[in-house]
CSV table of C-alpha atoms in Angstrom, one decimal:
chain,number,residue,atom,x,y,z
A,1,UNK,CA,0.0,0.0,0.0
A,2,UNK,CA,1.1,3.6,-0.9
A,3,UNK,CA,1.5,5.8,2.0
A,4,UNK,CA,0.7,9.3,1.5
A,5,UNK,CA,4.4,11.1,1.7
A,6,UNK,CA,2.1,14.1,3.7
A,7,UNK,CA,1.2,11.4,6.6
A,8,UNK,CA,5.5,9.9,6.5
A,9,UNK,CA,6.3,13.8,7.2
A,10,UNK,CA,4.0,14.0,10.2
A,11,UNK,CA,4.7,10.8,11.6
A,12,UNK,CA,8.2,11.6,11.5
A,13,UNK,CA,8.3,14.0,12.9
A,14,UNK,CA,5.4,12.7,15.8
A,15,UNK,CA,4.9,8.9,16.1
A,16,UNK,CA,8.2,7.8,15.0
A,17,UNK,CA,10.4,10.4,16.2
A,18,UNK,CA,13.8,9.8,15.2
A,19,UNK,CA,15.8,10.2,18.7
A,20,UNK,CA,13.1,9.5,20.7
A,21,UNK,CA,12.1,6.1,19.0
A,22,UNK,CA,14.6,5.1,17.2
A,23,UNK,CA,17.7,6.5,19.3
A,24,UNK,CA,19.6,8.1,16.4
A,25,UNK,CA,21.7,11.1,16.5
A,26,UNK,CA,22.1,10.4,20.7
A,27,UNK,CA,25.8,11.7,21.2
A,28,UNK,CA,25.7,14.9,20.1
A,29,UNK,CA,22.1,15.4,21.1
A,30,UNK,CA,23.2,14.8,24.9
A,31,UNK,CA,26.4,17.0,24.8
A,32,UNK,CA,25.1,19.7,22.6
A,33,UNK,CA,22.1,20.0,24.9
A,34,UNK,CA,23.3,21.8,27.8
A,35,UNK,CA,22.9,25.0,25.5
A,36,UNK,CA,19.9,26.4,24.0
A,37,UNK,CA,21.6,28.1,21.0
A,38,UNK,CA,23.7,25.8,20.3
A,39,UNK,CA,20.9,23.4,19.8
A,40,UNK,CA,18.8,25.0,17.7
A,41,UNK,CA,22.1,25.6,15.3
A,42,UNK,CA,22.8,22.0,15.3
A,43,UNK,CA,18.8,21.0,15.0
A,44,UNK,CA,18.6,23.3,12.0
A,45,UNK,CA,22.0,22.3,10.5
A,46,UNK,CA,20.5,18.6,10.8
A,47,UNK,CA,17.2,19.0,9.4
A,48,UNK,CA,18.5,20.8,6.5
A,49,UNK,CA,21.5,17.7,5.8
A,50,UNK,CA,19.0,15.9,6.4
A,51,UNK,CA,16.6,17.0,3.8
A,52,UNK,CA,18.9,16.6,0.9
A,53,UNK,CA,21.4,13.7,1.8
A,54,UNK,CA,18.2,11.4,1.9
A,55,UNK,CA,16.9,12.4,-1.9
A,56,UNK,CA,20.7,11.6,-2.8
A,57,UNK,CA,21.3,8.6,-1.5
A,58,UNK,CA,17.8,7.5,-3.3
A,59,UNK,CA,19.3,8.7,-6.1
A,60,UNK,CA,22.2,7.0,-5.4
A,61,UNK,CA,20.9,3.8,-4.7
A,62,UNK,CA,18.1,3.5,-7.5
A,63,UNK,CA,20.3,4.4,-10.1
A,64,UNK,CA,23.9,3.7,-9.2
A,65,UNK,CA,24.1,0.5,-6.7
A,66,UNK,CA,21.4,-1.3,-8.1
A,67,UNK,CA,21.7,-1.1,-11.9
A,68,UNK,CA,25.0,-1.9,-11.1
A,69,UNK,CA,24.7,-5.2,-8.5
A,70,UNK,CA,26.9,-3.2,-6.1
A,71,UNK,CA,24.3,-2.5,-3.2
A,72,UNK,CA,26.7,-4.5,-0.5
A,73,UNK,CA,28.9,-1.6,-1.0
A,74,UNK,CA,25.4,0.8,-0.1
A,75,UNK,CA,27.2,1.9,4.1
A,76,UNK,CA,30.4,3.4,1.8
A,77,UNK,CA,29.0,5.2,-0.7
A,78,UNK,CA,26.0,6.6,1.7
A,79,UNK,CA,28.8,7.6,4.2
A,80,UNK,CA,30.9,9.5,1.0
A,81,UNK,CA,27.6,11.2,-0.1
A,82,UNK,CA,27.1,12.5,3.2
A,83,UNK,CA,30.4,13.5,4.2
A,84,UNK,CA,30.5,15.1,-0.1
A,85,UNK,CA,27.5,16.9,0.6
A,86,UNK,CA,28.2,18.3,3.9
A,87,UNK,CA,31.7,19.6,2.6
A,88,UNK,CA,30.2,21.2,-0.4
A,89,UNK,CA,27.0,22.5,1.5
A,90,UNK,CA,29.9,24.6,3.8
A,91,UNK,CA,31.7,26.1,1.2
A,92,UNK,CA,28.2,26.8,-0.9
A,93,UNK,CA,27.0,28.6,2.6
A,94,UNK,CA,30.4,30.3,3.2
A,95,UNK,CA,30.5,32.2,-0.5
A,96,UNK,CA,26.6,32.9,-0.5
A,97,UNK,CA,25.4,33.7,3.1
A,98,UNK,CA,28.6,34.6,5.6
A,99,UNK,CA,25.9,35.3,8.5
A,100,UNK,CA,24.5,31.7,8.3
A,101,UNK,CA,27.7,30.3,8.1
A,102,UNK,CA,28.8,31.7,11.3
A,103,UNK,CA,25.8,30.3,12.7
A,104,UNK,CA,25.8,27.0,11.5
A,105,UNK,CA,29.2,26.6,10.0
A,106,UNK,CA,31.2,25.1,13.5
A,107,UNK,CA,28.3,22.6,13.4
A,108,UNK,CA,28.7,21.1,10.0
A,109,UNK,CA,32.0,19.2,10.1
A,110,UNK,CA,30.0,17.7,13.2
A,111,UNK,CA,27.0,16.3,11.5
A,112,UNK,CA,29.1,13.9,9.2
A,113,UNK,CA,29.7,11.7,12.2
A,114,UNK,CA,26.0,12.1,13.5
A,115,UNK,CA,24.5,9.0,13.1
A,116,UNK,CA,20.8,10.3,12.4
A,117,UNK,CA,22.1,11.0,9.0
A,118,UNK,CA,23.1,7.6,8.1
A,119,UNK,CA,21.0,6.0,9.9
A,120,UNK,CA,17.8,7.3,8.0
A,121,UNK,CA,19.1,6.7,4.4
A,122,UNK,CA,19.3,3.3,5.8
A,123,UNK,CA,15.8,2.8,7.2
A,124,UNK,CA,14.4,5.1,4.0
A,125,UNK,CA,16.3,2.0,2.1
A,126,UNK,CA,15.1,-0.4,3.9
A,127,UNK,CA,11.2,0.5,3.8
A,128,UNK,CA,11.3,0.6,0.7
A,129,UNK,CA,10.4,4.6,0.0
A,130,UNK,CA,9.7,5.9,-3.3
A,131,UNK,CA,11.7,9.4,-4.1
A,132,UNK,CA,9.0,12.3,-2.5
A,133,UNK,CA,8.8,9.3,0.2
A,134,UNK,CA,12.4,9.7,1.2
A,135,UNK,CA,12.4,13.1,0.7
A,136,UNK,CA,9.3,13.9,3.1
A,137,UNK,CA,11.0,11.1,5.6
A,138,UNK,CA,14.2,13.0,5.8
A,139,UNK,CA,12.7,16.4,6.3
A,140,UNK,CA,10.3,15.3,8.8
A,141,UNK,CA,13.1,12.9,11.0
A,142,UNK,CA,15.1,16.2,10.6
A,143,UNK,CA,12.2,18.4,12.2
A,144,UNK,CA,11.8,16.0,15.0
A,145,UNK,CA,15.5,15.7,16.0
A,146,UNK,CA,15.2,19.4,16.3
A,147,UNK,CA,11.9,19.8,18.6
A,148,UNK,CA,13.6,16.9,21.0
A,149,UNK,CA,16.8,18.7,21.4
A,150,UNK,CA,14.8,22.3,21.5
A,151,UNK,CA,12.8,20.1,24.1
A,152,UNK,CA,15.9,18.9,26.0
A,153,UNK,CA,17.9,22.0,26.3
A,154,UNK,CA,14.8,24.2,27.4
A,155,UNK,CA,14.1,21.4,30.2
A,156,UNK,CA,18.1,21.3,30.9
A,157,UNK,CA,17.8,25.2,31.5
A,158,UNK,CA,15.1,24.9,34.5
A,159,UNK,CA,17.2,22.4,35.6
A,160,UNK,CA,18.9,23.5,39.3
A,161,UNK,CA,22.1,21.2,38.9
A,162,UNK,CA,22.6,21.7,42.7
A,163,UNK,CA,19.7,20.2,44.0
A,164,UNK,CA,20.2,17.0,42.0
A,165,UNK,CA,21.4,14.0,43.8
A,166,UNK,CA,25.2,13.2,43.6
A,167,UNK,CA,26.5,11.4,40.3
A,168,UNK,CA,23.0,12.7,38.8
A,169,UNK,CA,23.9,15.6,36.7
A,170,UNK,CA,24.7,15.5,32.6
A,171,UNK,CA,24.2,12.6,31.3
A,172,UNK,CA,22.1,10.9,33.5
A,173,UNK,CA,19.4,13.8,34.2
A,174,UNK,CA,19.0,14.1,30.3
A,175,UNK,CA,18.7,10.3,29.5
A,176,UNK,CA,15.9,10.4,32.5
A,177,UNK,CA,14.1,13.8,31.3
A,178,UNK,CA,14.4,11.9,27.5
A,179,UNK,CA,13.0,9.1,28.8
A,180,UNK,CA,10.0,10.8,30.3
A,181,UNK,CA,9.8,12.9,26.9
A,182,UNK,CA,9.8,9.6,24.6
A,183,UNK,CA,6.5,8.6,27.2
A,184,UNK,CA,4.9,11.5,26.6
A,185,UNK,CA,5.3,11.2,22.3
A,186,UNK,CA,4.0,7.6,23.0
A,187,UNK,CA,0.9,9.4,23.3
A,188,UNK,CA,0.8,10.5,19.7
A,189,UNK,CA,1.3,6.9,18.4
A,190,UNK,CA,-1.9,5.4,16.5
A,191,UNK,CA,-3.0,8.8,15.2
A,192,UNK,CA,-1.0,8.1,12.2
A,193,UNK,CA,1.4,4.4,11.6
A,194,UNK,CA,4.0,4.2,9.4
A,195,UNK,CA,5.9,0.4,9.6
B,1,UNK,CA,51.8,-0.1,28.5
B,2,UNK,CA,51.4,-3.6,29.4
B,3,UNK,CA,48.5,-5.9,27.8
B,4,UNK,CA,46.8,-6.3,30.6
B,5,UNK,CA,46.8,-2.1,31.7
B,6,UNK,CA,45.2,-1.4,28.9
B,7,UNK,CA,42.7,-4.3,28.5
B,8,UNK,CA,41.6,-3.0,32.3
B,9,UNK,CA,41.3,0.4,31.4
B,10,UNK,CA,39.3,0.1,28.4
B,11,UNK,CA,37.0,-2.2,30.1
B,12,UNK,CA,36.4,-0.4,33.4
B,13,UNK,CA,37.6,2.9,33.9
B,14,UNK,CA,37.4,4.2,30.8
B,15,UNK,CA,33.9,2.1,29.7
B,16,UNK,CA,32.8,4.1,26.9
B,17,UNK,CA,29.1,4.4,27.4
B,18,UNK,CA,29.2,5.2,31.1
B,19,UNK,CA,32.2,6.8,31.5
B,20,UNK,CA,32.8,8.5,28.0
B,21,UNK,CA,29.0,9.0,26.7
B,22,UNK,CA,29.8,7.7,23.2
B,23,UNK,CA,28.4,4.9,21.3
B,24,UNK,CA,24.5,5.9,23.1
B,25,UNK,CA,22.1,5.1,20.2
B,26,UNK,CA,23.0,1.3,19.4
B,27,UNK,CA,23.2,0.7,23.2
B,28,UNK,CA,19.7,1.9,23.5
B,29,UNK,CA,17.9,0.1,20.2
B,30,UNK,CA,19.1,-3.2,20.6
B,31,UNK,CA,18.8,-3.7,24.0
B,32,UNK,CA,15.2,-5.3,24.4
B,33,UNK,CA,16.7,-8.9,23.8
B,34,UNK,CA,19.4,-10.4,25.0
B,35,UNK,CA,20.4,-12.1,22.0
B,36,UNK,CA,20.4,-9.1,19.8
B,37,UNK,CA,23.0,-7.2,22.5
B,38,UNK,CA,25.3,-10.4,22.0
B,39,UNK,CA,25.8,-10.3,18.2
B,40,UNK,CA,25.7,-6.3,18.3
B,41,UNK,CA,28.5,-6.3,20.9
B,42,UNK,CA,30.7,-9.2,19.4
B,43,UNK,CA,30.1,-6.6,16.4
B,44,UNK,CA,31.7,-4.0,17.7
B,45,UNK,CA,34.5,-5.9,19.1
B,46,UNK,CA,35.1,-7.1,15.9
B,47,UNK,CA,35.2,-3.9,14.2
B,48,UNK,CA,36.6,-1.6,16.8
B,49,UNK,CA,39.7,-4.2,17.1
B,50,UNK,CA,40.2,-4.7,13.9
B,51,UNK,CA,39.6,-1.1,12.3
B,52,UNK,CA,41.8,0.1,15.2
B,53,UNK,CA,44.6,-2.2,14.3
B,54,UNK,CA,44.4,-1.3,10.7
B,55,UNK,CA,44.5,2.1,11.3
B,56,UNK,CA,47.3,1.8,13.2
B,57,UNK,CA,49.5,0.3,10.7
B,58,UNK,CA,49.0,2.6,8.4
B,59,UNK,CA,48.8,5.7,11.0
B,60,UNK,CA,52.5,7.1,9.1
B,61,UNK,CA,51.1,6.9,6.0
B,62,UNK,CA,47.7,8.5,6.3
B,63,UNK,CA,48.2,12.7,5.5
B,64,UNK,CA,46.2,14.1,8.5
B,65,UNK,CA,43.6,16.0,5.9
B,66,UNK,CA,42.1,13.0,4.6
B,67,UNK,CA,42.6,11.0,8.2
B,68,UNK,CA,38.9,11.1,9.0
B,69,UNK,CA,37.7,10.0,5.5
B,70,UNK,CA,39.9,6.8,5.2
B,71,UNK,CA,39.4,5.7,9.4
B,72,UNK,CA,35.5,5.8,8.0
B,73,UNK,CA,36.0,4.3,5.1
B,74,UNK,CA,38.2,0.9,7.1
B,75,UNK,CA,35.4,1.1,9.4
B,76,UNK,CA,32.8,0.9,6.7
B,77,UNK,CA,34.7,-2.3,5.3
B,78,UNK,CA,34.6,-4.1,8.5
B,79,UNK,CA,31.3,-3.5,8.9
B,80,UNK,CA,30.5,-4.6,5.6
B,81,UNK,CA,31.9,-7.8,6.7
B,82,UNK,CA,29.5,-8.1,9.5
B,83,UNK,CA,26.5,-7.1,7.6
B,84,UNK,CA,26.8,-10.0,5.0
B,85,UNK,CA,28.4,-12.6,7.7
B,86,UNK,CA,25.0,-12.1,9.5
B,87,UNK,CA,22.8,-12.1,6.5
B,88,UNK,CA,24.2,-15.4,5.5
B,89,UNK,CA,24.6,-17.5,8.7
B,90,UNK,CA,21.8,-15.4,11.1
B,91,UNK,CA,19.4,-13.8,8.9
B,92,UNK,CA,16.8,-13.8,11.5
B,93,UNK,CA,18.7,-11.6,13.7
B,94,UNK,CA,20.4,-10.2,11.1
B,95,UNK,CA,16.4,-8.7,10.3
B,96,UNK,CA,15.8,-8.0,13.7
B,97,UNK,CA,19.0,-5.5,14.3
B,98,UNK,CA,17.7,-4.2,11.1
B,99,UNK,CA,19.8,-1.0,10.0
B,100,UNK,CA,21.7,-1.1,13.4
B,101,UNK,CA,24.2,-3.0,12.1
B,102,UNK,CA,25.2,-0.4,9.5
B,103,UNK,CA,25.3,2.2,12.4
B,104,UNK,CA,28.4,0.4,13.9
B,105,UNK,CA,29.9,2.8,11.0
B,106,UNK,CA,29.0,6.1,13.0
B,107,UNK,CA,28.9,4.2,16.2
B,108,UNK,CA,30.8,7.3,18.2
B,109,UNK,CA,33.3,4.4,20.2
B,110,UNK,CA,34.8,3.0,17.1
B,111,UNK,CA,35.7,6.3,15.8
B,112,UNK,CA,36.2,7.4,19.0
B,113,UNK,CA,39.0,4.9,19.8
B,114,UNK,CA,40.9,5.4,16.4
B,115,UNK,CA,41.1,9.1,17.0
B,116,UNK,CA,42.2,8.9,20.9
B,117,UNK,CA,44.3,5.5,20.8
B,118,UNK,CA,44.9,4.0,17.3
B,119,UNK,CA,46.5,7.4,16.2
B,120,UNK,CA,49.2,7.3,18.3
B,121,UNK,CA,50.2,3.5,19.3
B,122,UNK,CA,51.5,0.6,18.1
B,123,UNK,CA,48.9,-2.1,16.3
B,124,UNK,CA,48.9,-4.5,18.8
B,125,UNK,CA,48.3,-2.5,21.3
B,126,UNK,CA,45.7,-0.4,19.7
B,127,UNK,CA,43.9,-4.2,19.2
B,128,UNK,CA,44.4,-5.0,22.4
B,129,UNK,CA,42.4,-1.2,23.4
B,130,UNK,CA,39.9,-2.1,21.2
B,131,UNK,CA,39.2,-5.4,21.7
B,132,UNK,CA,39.1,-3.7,25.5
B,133,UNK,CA,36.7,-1.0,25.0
B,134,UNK,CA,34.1,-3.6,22.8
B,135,UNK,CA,34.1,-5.6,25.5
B,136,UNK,CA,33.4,-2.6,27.8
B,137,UNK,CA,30.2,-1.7,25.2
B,138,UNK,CA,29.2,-5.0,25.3
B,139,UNK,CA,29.0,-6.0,29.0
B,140,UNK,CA,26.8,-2.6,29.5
B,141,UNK,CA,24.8,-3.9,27.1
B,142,UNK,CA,24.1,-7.1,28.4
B,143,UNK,CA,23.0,-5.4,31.8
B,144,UNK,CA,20.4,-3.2,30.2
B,145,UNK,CA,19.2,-6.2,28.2
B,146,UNK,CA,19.1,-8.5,31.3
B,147,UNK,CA,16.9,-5.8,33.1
B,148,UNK,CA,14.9,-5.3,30.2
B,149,UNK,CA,14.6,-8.5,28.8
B,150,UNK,CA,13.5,-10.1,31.8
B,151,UNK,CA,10.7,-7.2,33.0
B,152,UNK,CA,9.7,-6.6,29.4
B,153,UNK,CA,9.7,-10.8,28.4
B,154,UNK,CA,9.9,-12.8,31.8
B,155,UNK,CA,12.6,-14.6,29.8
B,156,UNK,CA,16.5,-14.5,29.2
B,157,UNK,CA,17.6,-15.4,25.8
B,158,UNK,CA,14.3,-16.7,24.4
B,159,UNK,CA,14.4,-19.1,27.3
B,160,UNK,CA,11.3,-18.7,30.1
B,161,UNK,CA,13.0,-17.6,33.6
B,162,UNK,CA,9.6,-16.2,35.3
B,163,UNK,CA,6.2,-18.6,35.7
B,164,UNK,CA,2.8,-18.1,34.0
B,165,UNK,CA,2.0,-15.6,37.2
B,166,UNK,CA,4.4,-12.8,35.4
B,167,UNK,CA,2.7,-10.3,34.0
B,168,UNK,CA,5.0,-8.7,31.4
B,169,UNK,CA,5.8,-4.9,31.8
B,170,UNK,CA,5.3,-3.8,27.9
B,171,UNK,CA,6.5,-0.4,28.7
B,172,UNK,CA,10.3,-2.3,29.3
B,173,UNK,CA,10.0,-3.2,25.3
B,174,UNK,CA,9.5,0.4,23.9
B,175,UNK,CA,11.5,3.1,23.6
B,176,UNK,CA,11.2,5.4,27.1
B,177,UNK,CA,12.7,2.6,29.8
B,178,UNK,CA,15.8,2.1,27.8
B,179,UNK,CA,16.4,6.2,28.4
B,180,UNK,CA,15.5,5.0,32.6
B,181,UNK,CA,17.5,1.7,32.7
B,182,UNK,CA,20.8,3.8,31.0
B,183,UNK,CA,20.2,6.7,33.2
B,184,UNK,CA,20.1,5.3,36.7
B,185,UNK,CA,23.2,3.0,35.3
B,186,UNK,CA,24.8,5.5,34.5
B,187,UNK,CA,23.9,8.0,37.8
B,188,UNK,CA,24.8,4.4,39.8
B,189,UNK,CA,28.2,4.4,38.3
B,190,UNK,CA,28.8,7.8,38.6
B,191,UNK,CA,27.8,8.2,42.4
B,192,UNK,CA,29.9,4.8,43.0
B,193,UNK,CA,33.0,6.6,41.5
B,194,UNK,CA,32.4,9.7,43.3
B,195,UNK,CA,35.6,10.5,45.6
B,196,UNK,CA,34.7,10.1,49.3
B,197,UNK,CA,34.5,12.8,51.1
B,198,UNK,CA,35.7,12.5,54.7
């Protein structure tokens, strides 16, 4: 059965939420976290990777790998299309728009490593997406990773680090406070189901 | 160092997940089943060692430019290994770890060790360190498993450890208790290493 690439964008971003389901994109989410503006450059950095590595590596897929029997070698060209596009993205944003470079730029070199990147030209693969599929997949994944980590780092900020019990802060706080988040997006699944 | 020195402190005091924070996302997907934290963590011993001892050998060669691109791309080969070793002899749980197995690639602790250790020691110790830190990631692993797949299952590798009078916790199988079963690890570890205060 088709699904409607309107209701794979919602659900990305909702039901299936790609950090808080899936657990992609964790490391830098939890040490990127502690501040609010750094998130939101990151978030917005990913989401817009995000968008275009995932019509790509369709691309790349459907019409290189496969014609050509080579899709065992599908985790190294994925990871040079990513790291290709990322590199070329920086210099494109460095020549046309200095102002968003400063604000995204130190985040850019990180995202290659991120694996919420990889990991949903993988799952896009693996469902079996059609192109607008992938491309509405990407974008919504991207849009979620940024409301969880706007989530996080606005929760992180009421945090009082003091009062918490000893051994508690970083890490552990934020997987907790993500854990409690992820319960509450539970709520949203059945109103749309993607796999 | 000595073998032994550096097996320890990759295991223990330097245990990536708890200690370092890398290497969070696999340790939280496939951690519902015992059996799926097994092959995953004999996974990343495989490739961690192995990539790290690679890299290694060839750490004079590499220009420092490129150095990121080729440790990713000895990685990737490793991991290719994996991915069709599984598909041929386990394809059940080869299905069931689904795209995790390609995230070994971006998995922060392989990359993480070849940057911090692989760099700048000899290859047999830098296999030693990461045969070390896999076993680290995977003993973590196990635990959240255990707690999870016993709660979530009542059983322990497919095999029934609690009676008919269990009632199995579903939330243990989705997403949100993985986040609380790593957390209070983690805040255990952390308080247990706290210094003492007199």
């Amino acid at each position: 059965m088709e699904i409607n690439s309107f209701v794979i964008f919602i659900a990305a971003i909702f039901t299936s939420n790609i950090l808080l389901t899936n657990f992609l994109g964790m490391c830098s989410y939890l040490s990127i976290s502690k501040d609010m503006e750094a998130s939101a450059g990151l978030g917005m950095a990913v989401f817009f990777v995000l968008t275009f590595t995932s019509g790509l590596n369709y691309l790349a897929y459907h019409y290189i790998l496969v014609p050509l029997n080579l899709v065992y070698l599908q985790y190294i060209i994925f990871i040079i299309v990513i790291a290709a596009f990322v590199q070329l993205l920086e210099l494109v944003i460095e020549r046309f728009s200095p102002v968003l470079y400063y604000s995204l730029g130190i985040f850019l070199p990180l995202i290659t490593v991120n694996c919420a990147i990889f990991g949903i030209s993988l799952f896009m693969i693996i469902r079996n997406y059609t192109f607008i599929q992938s491309i509405a997949f990407g974008a919504g994944s991207g849009l979620g990773w940024l409301l969880a980590i706007l989530a996080l780092a606005g929760i992180r900020g009421k945090v009082r680090e003091k009062m918490l019990p000893k051994g508690m802060n970083n890490a552990a706080i934020s997987l907790i406070i993500t854990g409690i988040m992820a319960l509450a997006f539970i709520g949203f699944s059945g109103v749309v189901i993607i796999q | 160092m000595k073998t032994k020195e550096i097996l320890k402190q990759s295991i223990f005091t330097d245990n990536s997940i708890c200690r370092q924070i890398l290497g969070i996302c696999s340790a939280l997907a496939v951690t519902n089943l015992m059996m799926n934290s097994l092959v995953m963590g004999l996974g990343v011993i495989f490739t961690t060692a192995l990539s790290s001892y690679t890299i290694s050998l060839i750490r004079d060669y590499t220009p420092r430019s490129v150095r990121m691109m080729v440790q990713t791309l000895i990685i990737a080969s490793y991991v290719i290994i994996i991915d069709i070793f599984l598909k041929a002899f386990f394809p059940d749980i080869s299905r069931s770890l689904g795209p995790y197995v390609g995230l070994i690639i971006t998995n922060c602790i392989v990359m993480g060790r070849a940057e911090a250790f692989a760099q700048k020691n000899k290859p047999f110790d830098s296999l030693i360190d990461g045969v070390g830190s896999g076993i680290g990631y995977m003993l973590v692993l196990l635990v959240i498993a255990f707690v999870r797949e016993l709660f979530g299952f009542g059983s322990l590798f497919g095999f029934k450890i609690l009676g008919d009078w269990w009632t199995p916790w579903s939330i243990m199988v989705m997403a949100p208790s993985a986040f609380f079963v790593l957390g209070l690890l983690i805040w255990y570890i952390n308080y247990r290493s706290l210094p003492k205060q007199a």
